[in-house]
Short mmCIF file of C-alpha atoms in Angstrom, two decimals:
data_model
loop_
_atom_site.label_atom_id
_atom_site.label_comp_id
_atom_site.label_asym_id
_atom_site.label_seq_id
_atom_site.Cartn_x
_atom_site.Cartn_y
_atom_site.Cartn_z
CA UNK W 740 47.93 20.15 9.55
CA UNK W 741 43.73 19.78 9.13
CA UNK W 742 41.55 19.18 12.19
CA UNK W 743 39.80 16.38 10.24
CA UNK W 744 43.14 14.49 10.04
CA UNK W 745 45.96 16.28 11.80
CA UNK W 746 49.64 15.04 10.79
CA UNK W 747 49.53 14.02 7.28
CA UNK W 748 52.35 16.72 6.17
CA UNK W 749 54.37 15.83 8.85
CA UNK W 750 53.98 12.20 8.09
CA UNK W 751 54.36 12.85 4.09
CA UNK W 752 57.85 14.90 5.30
CA UNK W 753 59.08 12.08 7.43
CA UNK W 754 58.55 9.26 5.48
CA UNK W 755 59.13 10.72 2.17
CA UNK W 756 63.01 11.45 2.88
CA UNK W 757 64.08 8.77 0.68
CA UNK W 758 67.52 6.93 0.47
CA UNK W 759 69.57 7.78 -2.40
CA UNK W 760 69.47 5.02 -4.67
CA UNK W 761 67.24 2.96 -6.81
CA UNK W 762 65.54 1.87 -3.83
CA UNK W 763 62.17 2.99 -2.10
CA UNK W 764 63.37 3.07 1.22
CA UNK W 765 62.84 5.61 3.74
CA UNK W 766 65.62 7.65 6.04
CA UNK W 767 63.64 7.74 9.08
CA UNK W 768 61.89 4.25 9.56
CA UNK W 769 64.53 2.02 7.43
CA UNK W 770 63.13 -2.06 7.75
CA UNK W 771 60.54 -0.42 10.25
CA UNK W 772 56.94 0.32 9.81
CA UNK W 773 56.37 0.02 6.04
CA UNK W 774 60.05 -0.25 4.82
CA UNK W 775 59.73 -4.13 4.49
CA UNK W 776 56.70 -3.49 2.20
CA UNK W 777 58.05 -0.55 0.17
CA UNK W 778 61.03 -3.02 -0.77
CA UNK W 779 58.92 -6.38 -1.46
CA UNK W 780 56.68 -3.90 -3.66
CA UNK W 781 59.45 -2.47 -5.71
CA UNK W 782 60.80 -6.10 -6.49
CA UNK W 783 56.99 -7.51 -7.12
CA UNK W 784 56.30 -4.11 -9.45
CA UNK W 785 60.06 -4.47 -11.61
CA UNK W 786 59.05 -8.26 -12.59
CA UNK W 787 55.11 -8.00 -12.76
CA UNK W 788 52.48 -6.28 -14.47
CA UNK W 789 49.65 -4.85 -13.25
CA UNK W 790 48.33 -2.05 -11.23
CA UNK W 791 48.07 -1.32 -7.32
CA UNK W 792 44.98 -2.05 -5.08
CA UNK W 793 45.40 -0.60 -1.57
CA UNK W 794 42.55 -1.15 1.09
CA UNK W 795 43.00 1.39 4.17
CA UNK W 796 44.76 4.51 2.98
CA UNK W 797 47.47 5.99 5.45
CA UNK W 798 51.24 5.84 5.59
CA UNK W 799 51.55 2.89 3.23
CA UNK W 800 49.90 5.12 0.81
CA UNK W 801 52.92 7.17 0.57
CA UNK W 802 54.97 4.38 -0.60
CA UNK W 803 52.23 2.92 -2.99
CA UNK W 804 52.36 6.67 -4.69
CA UNK W 805 56.30 6.79 -5.47
CA UNK W 806 56.60 2.88 -6.43
CA UNK W 807 53.60 3.47 -8.86
CA UNK W 808 55.66 6.87 -10.53
CA UNK W 809 58.51 5.05 -10.45
CA UNK W 810 57.17 1.67 -12.27
CA UNK W 811 54.32 3.21 -14.28
CA UNK W 812 51.44 1.92 -12.87
CA UNK W 813 47.98 3.06 -11.02
CA UNK W 814 47.01 2.99 -7.57
CA UNK W 815 43.53 1.87 -6.72
CA UNK W 816 42.87 3.32 -3.04
CA UNK W 817 39.73 2.88 -1.11
CA UNK W 818 38.92 3.97 2.36
CA UNK W 819 35.79 4.51 4.58
CA UNK W 820 37.17 7.68 6.05
CA UNK W 821 36.43 10.77 4.16
CA UNK W 822 38.37 13.08 6.64
CA UNK W 823 41.95 10.46 6.27
CA UNK W 824 41.68 11.15 2.44
CA UNK W 825 40.64 14.87 2.35
CA UNK W 826 43.68 15.42 4.53
CA UNK W 827 45.84 13.66 2.99
CA UNK W 828 44.95 15.07 -0.65
CA UNK W 829 45.91 18.39 0.86
CA UNK W 830 49.72 17.26 1.19
CA UNK W 831 51.74 17.31 -1.73
CA UNK W 832 52.87 14.30 -3.34
CA UNK W 833 50.56 12.08 -1.27
CA UNK W 834 48.69 11.44 -4.20
CA UNK W 835 49.47 12.27 -8.00
CA UNK W 836 47.87 11.76 -11.18
CA UNK W 837 48.72 7.86 -10.55
CA UNK W 838 46.00 7.57 -7.95
CA UNK W 839 42.74 6.51 -8.34
CA UNK W 840 40.96 7.33 -4.64
CA UNK W 841 37.46 5.88 -3.79
CA UNK W 842 35.86 7.14 -0.17
CA UNK W 843 33.55 4.05 0.37
CA UNK W 844 33.59 0.63 2.39
CA UNK W 845 35.59 -2.07 0.59
CA UNK W 846 32.65 -4.06 -0.36
CA UNK W 847 31.16 -0.80 -2.73
CA UNK W 848 34.72 -0.01 -3.96
CA UNK W 849 35.05 -3.85 -5.48
CA UNK W 850 31.38 -3.72 -6.60
CA UNK W 851 31.50 -0.20 -8.40
CA UNK W 852 35.01 0.02 -9.48
CA UNK W 853 36.22 -1.10 -12.68
CA UNK W 854 39.69 -2.66 -11.91
CA UNK W 855 42.42 -3.82 -14.22
CA UNK W 856 44.92 -6.51 -13.84
CA UNK W 857 46.71 -6.32 -10.61
CA UNK W 858 50.31 -7.28 -9.89
CA UNK W 859 50.04 -6.63 -6.30
CA UNK W 860 47.03 -5.68 -3.43
CA UNK W 861 48.02 -4.74 -0.13
CA UNK W 862 44.70 -5.07 2.57
CA UNK W 863 44.73 -3.48 5.98
CA UNK W 864 41.32 -2.03 6.07
CA UNK W 865 38.76 -3.59 8.81
CA UNK W 866 40.17 -5.70 11.08
CA UNK W 867 37.90 -9.13 11.09
CA UNK W 868 38.40 -12.12 9.58
CA UNK W 869 34.94 -12.11 7.81
CA UNK W 870 35.63 -8.66 6.14
CA UNK W 871 39.11 -9.37 5.33
CA UNK W 872 38.16 -12.59 3.65
CA UNK W 873 35.51 -10.50 1.65
CA UNK W 874 38.26 -8.32 0.86
CA UNK W 875 40.96 -10.96 -0.37
CA UNK W 876 38.05 -13.16 -2.25
CA UNK W 877 37.01 -9.91 -4.28
CA UNK W 878 40.64 -8.92 -4.98
CA UNK W 879 42.26 -12.39 -6.04
CA UNK W 880 40.78 -12.98 -9.35
CA UNK W 881 41.86 -9.50 -10.75
CA UNK W 882 45.46 -10.85 -9.22
CA UNK W 883 47.79 -12.28 -12.46
CA UNK W 884 49.63 -15.04 -12.24
CA UNK W 885 52.41 -14.66 -10.00
CA UNK W 886 50.96 -11.61 -8.79
CA UNK W 887 51.23 -10.86 -4.68
CA UNK W 888 48.62 -9.78 -1.90
CA UNK W 889 50.07 -8.30 1.33
CA UNK W 890 47.89 -8.51 4.53
CA UNK W 891 48.55 -6.79 7.78
CA UNK W 892 48.07 -7.96 11.41
CA UNK W 893 47.98 -11.64 10.87
CA UNK W 894 50.54 -12.19 13.73
CA UNK W 895 49.38 -11.02 16.77
CA UNK W 896 51.90 -10.47 19.45
CA UNK W 897 49.80 -11.68 22.18
CA UNK W 898 46.12 -11.73 23.49
CA UNK W 899 46.29 -8.51 24.06
CA UNK W 900 46.64 -7.89 20.28
CA UNK W 901 43.19 -9.36 19.27
CA UNK W 902 40.94 -6.57 19.61
CA UNK W 903 39.12 -4.85 16.67
CA UNK W 904 41.34 -1.55 17.18
CA UNK W 905 44.47 -3.99 17.02
CA UNK W 906 44.91 -7.11 14.84
CA UNK W 907 41.48 -8.29 15.59
CA UNK W 908 40.67 -11.62 13.86
CA UNK W 909 43.13 -11.36 10.61
CA UNK W 910 44.95 -13.70 11.46
CA UNK W 911 42.56 -16.35 10.93
CA UNK W 912 42.73 -15.18 7.16
CA UNK W 913 46.43 -16.47 7.56
CA UNK W 914 46.08 -19.84 8.92
CA UNK W 915 43.38 -20.79 6.18
CA UNK W 916 45.36 -19.18 3.28
CA UNK W 917 48.03 -21.54 4.54
CA UNK W 918 46.29 -24.67 3.42
CA UNK W 919 45.16 -23.35 0.02
CA UNK W 920 47.01 -25.52 -2.76
CA UNK W 921 47.06 -22.33 -5.50
CA UNK W 922 49.04 -19.90 -3.81
CA UNK W 923 52.58 -19.63 -1.58
CA UNK W 924 52.22 -18.00 1.82
CA UNK W 925 54.86 -16.35 4.06
CA UNK W 926 54.82 -14.02 6.97
CA UNK W 927 56.84 -11.76 8.28
CA UNK W 928 56.66 -11.09 11.99
CA UNK W 929 59.35 -8.39 12.20
CA UNK W 930 58.53 -5.09 10.81
CA UNK W 931 55.24 -3.67 9.85
CA UNK W 932 54.55 -2.71 13.69
CA UNK W 933 55.90 -6.49 13.78
CA UNK W 934 52.47 -7.64 14.01
CA UNK W 935 52.77 -9.30 11.00
CA UNK W 936 52.61 -9.19 7.12
CA UNK W 937 51.68 -11.92 5.55
CA UNK W 938 52.50 -11.83 1.55
CA UNK W 939 50.57 -14.14 -0.99
CA UNK W 940 51.51 -15.40 -4.27
CA UNK W 941 49.14 -16.23 -6.90
CA UNK W 942 50.51 -19.71 -8.78
CA UNK W 943 50.19 -19.57 -12.51
CA UNK W 944 47.77 -21.64 -14.09
CA UNK W 945 49.17 -25.13 -15.61
CA UNK W 946 52.38 -25.52 -13.18
CA UNK W 947 54.59 -28.48 -14.13
CA UNK W 948 54.69 -31.18 -11.83
CA UNK W 949 58.36 -29.79 -10.37
CA UNK W 950 56.39 -26.75 -9.97
CA UNK W 951 53.47 -27.22 -7.99
CA UNK W 952 52.77 -27.39 -4.64
CA UNK W 953 52.87 -30.22 -2.45
CA UNK W 954 50.98 -30.75 1.06
CA UNK W 955 52.88 -33.39 3.42
CA UNK W 956 52.07 -33.68 6.87
CA UNK W 957 54.46 -34.57 9.38
CA UNK W 958 54.46 -36.66 12.65
CA UNK W 959 54.52 -34.62 15.75
CA UNK W 960 58.10 -34.79 16.46
CA UNK W 961 58.80 -32.06 13.88
#
């Protein structure tokens, strides 16, 4: 434990007590916190080639380090807070040779980092619509066909969760993406602290008519 960001060692030891078997599932938290993200990410990386991007370093990074090692990928982490990164680097196993760690704001990260094709992105940095929209737009071109971006804090429990230190206005991007024709969007309202984990799948190009998305507007009785 360090004064800069205490608790990383204890968190690592708690989370990384993995269940026996092939899946990335924490004994301590199960489906709670990042359990769902870990399982879905494992599934995606099994079927999709490409590396990983994480905007916002913390507990989820433990899952991505394990998944990167399991699937032979790299993780590109970005966080503005040097204290978090410094503390995590002192904990064995939090990061390893699979991790590329950038301490900068996300705008700088996308401007200065040469990213390969990305199978999986996770955005949990700044909680304003304007910034998370920029993060999504900057990341989306690197996502491979049938790749995924996850967004956190997209379904606040009530108005008290709309503050900048909670979910902020990320929900606005979720509502916007639900109208896009070139993605599939689904929001899990449980797990991930029960404040919304939105999964966005990028459509492959040149879909057949029976594969494509058709927007249907229902009447008010639906």
